[in-house]
Structure formats: structure tokens, C-alpha cells
Coordinates of C-alpha atoms in Angstrom, one line a residue:
M1 CA -21.5 66.7 7.5
L2 CA -19.1 66.3 5.7
H3 CA -21.3 69.3 5.6
K4 CA -20.1 70.4 2.0
T5 CA -21.0 67.4 -0.2
K6 CA -22.8 65.0 2.0
Y7 CA -26.7 65.1 1.4
M8 CA -28.4 67.2 3.8
A9 CA -30.6 65.2 5.9
I10 CA -31.6 66.2 9.5
V11 CA -28.4 68.0 10.6
G12 CA -25.1 67.1 8.7
L13 CA -22.0 66.9 10.2
L14 CA -20.1 69.6 12.2
F15 CA -16.7 70.4 12.4
T16 CA -14.5 72.9 13.6
L17 CA -11.2 74.3 13.2
T18 CA -8.6 76.5 15.1
W19 CA -6.6 79.0 13.2
F20 CA -3.1 77.9 14.1
S21 CA -1.3 81.5 13.7
S22 CA 2.0 81.4 16.2
C23 CA 3.3 78.2 16.0
K24 CA 6.7 77.1 14.0
K25 CA 6.2 73.8 13.9
T26 CA 6.0 72.2 10.3
E27 CA 4.6 69.0 8.5
D28 CA 8.4 67.2 9.1
D29 CA 7.8 67.2 12.7
V30 CA 5.1 64.8 12.7
V31 CA 5.8 62.7 9.8
S32 CA 9.0 61.3 9.9
N33 CA 7.8 58.0 10.0
A34 CA 5.1 57.8 7.6
T35 CA 5.2 55.3 5.1
K36 CA 3.7 54.3 1.5
D37 CA 0.6 53.1 3.5
V38 CA -1.6 56.0 4.5
R39 CA -2.7 53.9 7.7
D40 CA 0.8 53.5 8.7
S41 CA 0.7 57.6 8.1
V42 CA -1.7 58.8 10.2
Y43 CA -0.8 56.3 12.7
A44 CA 2.5 57.2 13.4
I45 CA 1.2 61.0 13.1
S46 CA -1.0 59.8 15.8
Q47 CA 2.1 58.4 17.7
S48 CA 3.8 61.6 17.6
L49 CA 1.4 64.3 18.0
Y50 CA -1.9 62.7 20.1
L51 CA -3.0 64.9 23.2
W52 CA -2.4 61.0 24.9
N53 CA 0.3 60.0 23.0
T54 CA 1.9 58.0 25.7
S55 CA -1.2 55.8 25.9
L56 CA -0.5 54.6 22.2
P57 CA 0.6 50.9 21.9
T58 CA 3.6 50.3 18.9
A59 CA 2.7 49.8 15.4
T60 CA 3.7 46.7 15.9
L61 CA 1.1 45.9 18.5
F62 CA -1.6 48.6 17.2
K63 CA -1.1 46.9 13.2
P64 CA -2.3 49.9 10.9
T65 CA -2.4 47.9 8.1
G66 CA -5.0 45.5 10.4
Y67 CA -7.7 48.5 9.5
P68 CA -10.1 48.8 6.5
T69 CA -9.0 53.0 6.2
A70 CA -7.1 55.6 7.3
D71 CA -10.1 56.8 9.0
S72 CA -10.9 53.1 11.0
V73 CA -7.1 53.4 12.0
M74 CA -7.8 57.4 13.9
K75 CA -11.1 55.7 15.6
K76 CA -9.3 53.3 16.8
V77 CA -7.0 55.4 18.4
R78 CA -9.2 57.7 20.2
T79 CA -10.3 54.0 22.0
Y80 CA -6.3 54.6 23.6
S81 CA -8.0 58.3 25.1
P82 CA -9.3 58.4 29.3
F83 CA -11.9 56.5 29.7
V84 CA -14.2 59.2 31.5
N85 CA -18.4 59.1 32.7
G86 CA -18.8 56.4 30.6
K87 CA -17.2 57.6 27.3
Y88 CA -13.6 57.7 25.9
Q89 CA -12.8 61.6 25.8
D90 CA -11.4 61.6 22.2
R91 CA -14.4 60.9 20.1
W92 CA -13.4 63.0 17.5
S93 CA -9.7 61.9 15.8
F94 CA -10.3 61.3 11.9
A95 CA -9.0 60.8 8.6
I96 CA -10.6 62.2 5.7
E97 CA -9.8 62.5 1.8
K98 CA -8.2 65.9 0.8
S99 CA -10.6 66.9 -2.0
V100 CA -13.4 66.1 0.9
W101 CA -12.1 68.3 3.6
D102 CA -10.6 71.3 0.8
N103 CA -14.0 71.4 -0.8
Y104 CA -15.6 71.5 3.2
V105 CA -13.2 74.5 4.3
S106 CA -14.6 76.4 1.3
G107 CA -18.2 76.4 2.5
N108 CA -19.2 74.4 -0.7
S109 CA -22.2 72.4 -0.5
S110 CA -24.1 70.2 -3.1
D111 CA -26.8 69.4 -2.3
A112 CA -30.7 70.2 -1.9
G113 CA -29.1 72.9 1.3
V114 CA -32.0 72.3 3.8
Q115 CA -32.0 70.1 6.7
Y116 CA -35.2 68.7 9.0
G117 CA -36.4 68.1 12.2
F118 CA -38.7 66.3 14.6
V119 CA -41.2 68.9 16.4
S120 CA -43.3 65.1 17.4
A121 CA -43.0 61.7 16.2
I122 CA -45.7 62.5 13.1
D123 CA -44.9 66.4 12.6
L124 CA -41.3 66.9 10.5
R125 CA -40.1 70.6 10.1
V126 CA -37.7 72.3 8.2
K127 CA -35.0 72.8 10.5
L128 CA -32.9 75.4 8.3
V129 CA -32.1 76.5 5.0
Y130 CA -29.1 78.3 3.2
S131 CA -30.1 81.4 1.2
Q132 CA -28.6 80.5 -1.8
S133 CA -29.0 77.1 -2.5
P134 CA -32.0 74.9 -4.6
A135 CA -34.1 74.7 -1.6
G136 CA -33.7 78.7 -0.7
L137 CA -34.1 79.4 -4.2
L138 CA -37.1 78.1 -4.2
G139 CA -38.8 79.8 -1.7
V140 CA -38.8 77.2 1.6
K141 CA -38.6 78.7 4.8
R142 CA -37.6 77.3 8.3
G143 CA -40.9 76.2 9.9
W144 CA -42.8 75.0 6.6
Q145 CA -44.2 71.5 7.9
V146 CA -43.1 68.7 5.9
L147 CA -46.1 66.2 5.1
K148 CA -44.1 63.7 2.5
I149 CA -41.2 62.9 1.0
N150 CA -40.7 60.8 -2.6
G151 CA -44.3 59.7 -1.3
I152 CA -43.5 58.5 2.0
D153 CA -45.6 59.9 5.0
A154 CA -42.9 62.2 7.7
T155 CA -43.5 60.2 10.5
N156 CA -41.2 58.7 13.1
A157 CA -42.6 55.5 11.8
N158 CA -41.2 55.8 8.2
I159 CA -37.4 56.8 9.1
S160 CA -35.7 54.6 7.8
Q161 CA -37.2 55.3 4.0
L162 CA -36.9 58.9 4.7
N163 CA -33.2 58.6 5.4
I164 CA -32.9 56.1 2.0
E165 CA -35.2 59.4 0.3
L166 CA -33.0 62.1 1.7
G167 CA -30.1 60.8 0.2
K168 CA -31.5 60.5 -3.1
T169 CA -30.0 63.9 -5.5
S170 CA -34.3 64.7 -6.1
Q171 CA -36.5 64.8 -3.7
T172 CA -40.7 65.5 -4.3
I173 CA -41.7 67.1 -1.1
V174 CA -45.2 68.1 -0.1
F175 CA -45.0 70.9 2.2
V176 CA -47.3 72.6 4.4
K177 CA -47.1 76.9 5.0
P178 CA -47.4 78.4 8.1
D179 CA -50.6 79.7 6.7
G180 CA -51.8 76.5 6.6
T181 CA -51.7 76.4 2.1
Q182 CA -49.8 73.2 0.7
Q183 CA -46.7 73.6 -1.7
T184 CA -45.6 70.1 -3.6
L185 CA -41.8 71.4 -4.9
T186 CA -39.0 69.0 -6.2
L187 CA -35.6 70.0 -4.3
T188 CA -32.7 68.7 -6.7
A189 CA -29.0 68.9 -4.9
G190 CA -26.9 71.8 -6.7
A191 CA -23.6 73.5 -5.9
Y192 CA -23.9 76.8 -3.8
K193 CA -22.5 78.4 -1.0
A194 CA -23.4 78.1 2.5
D195 CA -24.4 81.1 4.6
Y196 CA -22.7 81.6 7.7
V197 CA -24.7 84.7 8.9
I198 CA -28.0 84.2 8.9
N199 CA -31.3 86.4 9.5
P200 CA -29.4 89.1 11.6
K201 CA -31.8 91.4 13.3
V202 CA -32.7 94.5 15.9
F203 CA -35.2 94.6 18.4
S204 CA -36.2 97.2 20.2
V205 CA -36.9 95.8 23.9
N206 CA -37.4 99.0 26.6
G207 CA -35.9 101.1 24.6
V208 CA -33.1 99.2 24.1
N209 CA -31.9 98.2 20.6
V210 CA -30.7 94.2 21.0
G211 CA -29.0 93.2 17.8
Y212 CA -30.0 89.6 16.8
F213 CA -28.2 86.8 14.0
N214 CA -27.4 83.2 13.7
F215 CA -24.2 82.3 12.5
D216 CA -24.2 79.2 11.3
S217 CA -19.8 77.8 11.0
F218 CA -16.9 79.3 12.0
L219 CA -15.8 78.5 8.2
G220 CA -15.0 80.6 5.1
D221 CA -13.6 81.1 1.8
A222 CA -10.0 82.6 2.0
I223 CA -8.9 85.9 0.0
N224 CA -5.3 86.7 -1.1
G225 CA -4.5 84.2 1.6
K226 CA -6.0 85.5 4.6
T227 CA -7.6 82.6 6.2
A228 CA -12.4 82.9 6.8
Q229 CA -11.5 86.6 5.0
T230 CA -15.1 86.7 3.7
T231 CA -16.5 85.5 7.5
L232 CA -14.6 87.6 9.2
N233 CA -16.0 90.6 6.0
V234 CA -19.3 89.3 6.7
L235 CA -19.0 89.8 10.6
D236 CA -17.7 93.0 10.2
Q237 CA -21.1 94.4 8.2
T238 CA -23.0 92.7 10.7
F239 CA -21.5 94.4 13.8
A240 CA -21.1 97.8 11.5
D241 CA -24.9 97.6 11.0
F242 CA -25.4 96.7 14.9
K243 CA -23.0 99.8 15.5
S244 CA -25.1 101.9 12.8
K245 CA -28.7 101.2 14.7
N246 CA -27.1 101.8 18.2
V247 CA -27.4 98.2 19.3
T248 CA -26.2 97.7 22.9
E249 CA -27.1 94.4 23.8
L250 CA -26.8 91.1 21.6
I251 CA -28.7 88.0 21.1
L252 CA -26.2 85.1 19.4
D253 CA -27.4 81.8 17.7
L254 CA -25.1 78.8 17.5
R255 CA -27.5 75.9 18.4
Y256 CA -26.2 74.9 15.0
N257 CA -22.8 75.7 14.8
G258 CA -20.3 73.1 15.2
G259 CA -17.0 75.2 14.9
G260 CA -14.7 76.4 12.4
Y261 CA -11.4 78.6 12.3
G262 CA -10.3 79.8 16.4
L263 CA -9.5 82.5 13.9
V264 CA -12.9 83.4 13.3
A265 CA -13.3 82.4 17.6
N266 CA -10.9 85.1 18.5
Y267 CA -12.2 87.8 15.8
L268 CA -16.1 87.4 17.0
G269 CA -14.8 87.7 20.7
N270 CA -12.9 90.9 19.7
L271 CA -16.5 92.1 18.8
I272 CA -18.6 91.2 21.9
A273 CA -16.4 91.7 24.3
P274 CA -15.5 94.8 26.8
T275 CA -13.6 97.3 26.5
A276 CA -11.4 96.0 29.5
A277 CA -11.0 92.7 27.9
I278 CA -8.5 93.8 25.5
G279 CA -5.5 92.3 26.2
K280 CA -6.7 89.8 28.6
I281 CA -6.2 86.0 27.2
F282 CA -9.1 84.5 24.6
A283 CA -7.8 81.2 24.8
K284 CA -4.6 78.9 24.9
T285 CA -3.6 76.1 23.6
E286 CA -1.7 72.8 25.6
H287 CA 0.2 70.2 24.1
N288 CA 1.6 66.8 25.2
T289 CA 4.6 66.9 26.7
V290 CA 6.4 66.2 23.4
Y291 CA 5.3 69.3 21.8
T292 CA 5.0 72.1 25.1
K293 CA 7.2 74.3 22.9
Y294 CA 4.4 74.5 20.8
N295 CA 1.8 75.7 23.7
S296 CA 0.7 79.5 22.2
T297 CA -1.6 82.0 23.8
D298 CA -4.5 83.9 21.6
Y299 CA -5.3 87.8 23.0
F300 CA -8.6 89.9 23.0
A301 CA -7.9 92.9 20.9
T302 CA -9.7 95.9 19.6
A303 CA -12.2 95.9 17.0
T304 CA -13.2 98.8 14.6
N305 CA -16.8 97.9 14.8
G306 CA -17.2 96.5 18.3
L307 CA -19.7 96.9 20.3
K308 CA -17.9 96.6 23.7
L309 CA -20.9 94.9 25.9
S310 CA -20.9 93.8 29.5
K311 CA -22.9 90.7 29.2
I312 CA -24.5 88.3 26.0
V313 CA -27.3 86.3 25.6
I314 CA -26.1 82.6 23.5
I315 CA -29.0 80.1 22.5
V316 CA -26.9 76.4 22.3
N317 CA -27.7 73.0 22.0
K318 CA -26.1 70.1 21.4
G319 CA -24.7 70.9 17.6
T320 CA -22.8 73.7 19.5
A321 CA -19.1 72.6 19.9
S322 CA -15.6 73.3 20.1
A323 CA -14.6 76.5 18.4
S324 CA -18.0 77.6 19.7
E325 CA -17.7 76.2 23.3
E326 CA -13.8 77.9 22.6
L327 CA -15.6 81.1 22.5
I328 CA -18.6 80.9 25.4
N329 CA -15.5 79.4 27.7
A330 CA -13.5 82.7 26.5
L331 CA -15.9 85.2 27.0
K332 CA -16.7 83.4 30.5
P333 CA -14.0 85.2 32.1
V334 CA -14.5 88.9 31.0
M335 CA -17.9 89.5 30.8
T336 CA -21.6 87.7 31.7
V337 CA -22.7 84.9 29.7
K338 CA -26.5 83.4 29.8
L339 CA -26.9 80.4 27.8
I340 CA -30.4 79.6 26.4
G341 CA -31.6 75.6 25.1
S342 CA -29.9 72.6 25.5
T343 CA -26.1 71.3 27.0
T344 CA -23.5 71.9 24.1
H345 CA -22.0 69.2 22.6
G346 CA -18.0 69.4 25.1
K347 CA -15.2 69.6 23.1
P348 CA -12.3 71.1 24.2
V349 CA -9.4 70.0 22.2
G350 CA -8.6 70.4 18.7
Y351 CA -6.1 69.2 16.1
Y352 CA -4.0 69.9 13.3
A353 CA -4.7 68.8 9.9
I354 CA -1.7 66.9 9.1
P355 CA -1.3 65.9 4.9
T356 CA -0.3 62.7 4.1
M357 CA -1.1 61.5 0.6
D358 CA -4.3 62.0 -0.5
Y359 CA -5.7 62.5 3.5
Y360 CA -5.4 65.1 6.1
A361 CA -4.9 63.5 9.4
F362 CA -6.4 64.6 12.6
P363 CA -5.7 62.9 15.9
V364 CA -6.5 65.5 18.4
A365 CA -3.5 67.1 19.0
F366 CA -4.1 70.3 22.3
R367 CA -6.8 71.3 24.7
N368 CA -7.8 74.9 25.1
V369 CA -8.1 76.6 28.6
N370 CA -9.2 80.2 29.1
S371 CA -7.6 82.8 31.0
A372 CA -9.0 81.4 34.4
G373 CA -7.6 78.1 33.3
T374 CA -11.0 76.5 32.3
G375 CA -10.8 73.8 29.5
D376 CA -11.7 70.2 29.9
F377 CA -15.9 70.7 29.3
Y378 CA -16.5 67.4 27.9
E379 CA -20.0 67.2 29.3
G380 CA -20.7 70.6 28.1
F381 CA -21.7 74.0 28.8
S382 CA -24.7 73.6 30.6
V383 CA -27.4 76.0 30.1
D384 CA -28.9 78.9 32.2
K385 CA -32.4 78.5 30.7
V386 CA -33.6 75.3 29.1
Q387 CA -35.9 75.5 25.7
T388 CA -37.0 73.6 23.1
D389 CA -35.4 74.7 19.7
D390 CA -38.9 75.6 18.2
F391 CA -39.0 74.1 14.2
T392 CA -42.2 75.7 14.1
K393 CA -40.5 79.3 13.7
D394 CA -38.0 81.1 11.8
L395 CA -34.9 81.8 12.9
G396 CA -35.3 85.5 13.9
D397 CA -38.7 85.2 14.6
E398 CA -39.1 86.9 17.5
N399 CA -42.0 84.2 18.4
E400 CA -39.3 81.3 18.2
A401 CA -39.1 80.0 22.0
C402 CA -35.6 80.1 22.5
L403 CA -35.4 84.0 21.1
K404 CA -38.8 84.8 22.9
S405 CA -36.8 83.7 25.9
A406 CA -33.7 86.0 25.1
L407 CA -35.7 89.2 24.3
E408 CA -37.5 88.1 27.9
Y409 CA -34.3 88.8 29.9
Y410 CA -33.3 91.6 28.3
R411 CA -37.0 92.7 28.9
T412 CA -36.9 92.2 32.5
G413 CA -33.5 91.2 33.5
I414 CA -33.7 87.4 34.8
L415 CA -34.4 84.4 33.1
Q416 CA -37.6 82.4 34.5
S417 CA -37.3 79.0 35.9
T418 CA -37.6 76.3 33.7
T419 CA -41.2 74.9 33.5
Q420 CA -41.7 70.9 32.7
T421 CA -43.5 72.2 29.1
A422 CA -40.0 73.5 27.9
R423 CA -38.4 70.6 29.5
I424 CA -36.1 68.7 26.3
S425 CA -38.3 65.8 25.5
A426 CA -35.3 63.2 25.1
E427 CA -37.9 61.4 23.3
I428 CA -38.3 63.8 20.7
E429 CA -33.9 64.3 20.5
Q430 CA -33.4 61.0 20.3
L431 CA -36.0 60.8 17.4
N432 CA -33.9 63.5 15.4
T433 CA -30.4 61.4 15.9
K434 CA -31.9 58.4 14.3
I435 CA -32.4 61.2 10.6
T436 CA -29.8 63.1 11.4
K437 CA -26.3 62.8 10.0
E438 CA -24.1 63.5 13.3
R439 CA -21.5 66.1 12.4
L440 CA -18.1 65.3 13.5
K441 CA -16.9 68.2 15.4
L442 CA -13.1 70.0 15.2
T443 CA -10.7 72.4 16.5
V444 CA -8.2 72.9 13.7
Y445 CA -5.3 74.2 13.8
D446 CA -3.6 74.7 10.2
L447 CA 0.3 74.3 10.4
P448 CA 2.2 77.0 8.8
K449 CA 3.7 77.3 5.1
K450 CA 7.1 76.0 5.1

């Protein structure tokens, strides 16, 4: 996004990180060839750590200082990854200023706190609102229709101008609420913390309690040096509440979750997985031939508030990436996993945040595989039921199309075959990409302190 510092357009950038807990590598292992030019430095890091490092040319041939920025160097590095199915396997390596990255991983945002999506070429809706953001505090809800932004009609024909208006620090927006009434609000960018667990609910289906929550990110503030401890605490609270309400089935909504720390993915997996999974492999990381000694394995472990489920429904779409996909991949061998929505992003690889001058370099450094040895899901995970993302209803509304399908599965035990009317409109998806800031997808392992 640079999710926590950008303006909120329709989606934002997605980052996916994984906590590097067992390796003993230090940054000296990968920056020994760095120079005083950050462009040379990020390339030197890539030559050492890049998953496909043997395909990279010498610095003399590559000429890092011939590129305008450190990030443009990393974007060029991507083109040395394997070219498969019409695209490079690496679509994510990048470099970013430390100050921007540090803000992002802390969950700090500075914008209006609302994202939008088109239902049709003439129907723009609120897609997501963070509760403590300026928009959230004014009562804006997902599902509200947008008629005008700073006087511009919210239609496909005006996408270019709408993006300009959304880039401003203040927008006056005419909304239509679900009851048909109009409300005009001025949304001004401000600082806030993003929500990571959104709208947890419990539904009774055939006498069984089914838990639901939207999980927006695997990031979060550290507490006493413990990575993402705020997020782990919220997850514990959510699952403790589910246990107290005798929840025995779960719907996990990852439709906008581009990832976060793998430590959090592993923790959430422990809260979900059955008892039989304890001690089994959650995920393994595999590096290039220079760094095989740093390959590592994470395992399922006992969780105090674990629900010990035998099956789960997960709502996904192309915004579901990296650590989200790592979780899905890890759960598949140990329980029944049903996916509803549309095909996920497809990012089975990750990074280390390598500090160099005022930047971090993020060359793709490893691939993730599950206990069955499955990785390489570059085309994403296909779904068991295709379903549109219903922007007309709030997250957690039992009549929202994806959640409704998930509840129907628990009600009937089957996922009805997809009908033509339920298919994702390619035209609308393309339309939304034009008014969307693409999220970066990351799985980052932090280097240990010396």
C-alpha cells in the first residue's frame, strides 16, 4: 500500500512478511560488497541472496547506477527470474525507504481510512473502512454508494479524475446509505491505526455455532520486543471469545489480506488446526544454493485458545497473498479447506528486510513449501466456489454474497456449483484495477539481531 502512508484509493499496496525465527544469518553475510551508492548496494545484496542469483549478471554488466532509484534496480532484478506462463516468476522484489517501511510495519496510516470498489461502471461503493480512521469515526460503512467525490460523478468515465481527487488530503463525498438516504461528508486524511481483526461474528447454523472474522493483515506493533504482539493478542481475544461461545466451525475472511509476518500466520494456524496437526510441519523455507544452511522449518503447536477444527472455509480473492497463501498452503494437508471467492494472488516466495543506508532491500530470497512439499503456486489457489465480492453489504453481513455462500456450505455440507450470474466479471475487475493502487506482496523474514 505503501498501505500505511499512501492515500487510500480503492485497495492499496499489499505487503506480506514472515518472521525469521530460527536462522542465524546476519546482515554482514549479504552486504559485504555494498558501496556508498544505494543502487550498487541493493544489487550487491541481490547477487548474494536472490533466489535466482545465478541468473544475475556481474555488476559491471548490470550497471546499477544506470537506474534512477534503488527500487528501479530491484524491478530490473525481477526480470532475471524464470519467465513462465507469460510472466516473470518474481513480480515483487523491491527497495523502500526505511522511514516508509517502519511506518508500514507498525500499522500506522495517514489517510481517510476508506477504500472503494466498483459494482458496475456507474456504481462505486465503499469497500473497506478502518474503525479508528477519519472515515470510520464519521460512521462511514462498507456498502455505502458513492455518488460524487469533490463534485465529480463516481463513474467509470471519470476514473482518471477520481484518482486525482482521491489523492488529495481532503475529499467531500456524497454517499447513499443502504436505507436510500444521502449524506455528504468531508473526509480529511489523519493518523490512525488500522484494524487487523474486523467484524468478528458468531452465527447459529443447524444448531452449530459458526465463527467469522475478516483478517486484514498479519502485521502489527511489537510489545516488549515481541514481533506483532498486538495482533497475536487480538487473535487470542477473538478465539477466546469464540471458545466461550462454543464455536465449532469457522469462516476466515482473507479477501484483502496481502500478508504480514509468517510468525502470525503460524500462530493463526495453531488456533485453527486440529489436534492431530500438532508437531507436524507448518512451512519450510528453501533458499538458493549459497544459503541452504539457512533453510528452516516451522511446526504446528498447541494453542491455548485453539478451536481444533477439522475443516474451515476461507474467503479469498486476488488480494489474498503471500502469508495468507502460506497459511492456506499449510492447512491443506492437515484439514479440509474450502475456498470461496476468486483465485488468490500466487506468491509462494519471500524476503529478508536487508538494511542499506536509508533503505531496505527486498530481493526474493526463498520459497515456502508445506508438509506435503507443495509450493510454487505462482498461479494462485483456485477456489471451490467462485463468488463475487459483494461491495453492497458490510463485512460480516450474513447476506453478503461470499459469507452467505460460506454459511450455506455449513448449512448443507456442499458448495453449490457456480452459476453464470455468480462468475466474476472480468470487465469490472479490470475497471477496479484502474482505480486501485496495487498492493505489494511480501513474505519477509527479519534478520536476527547480532
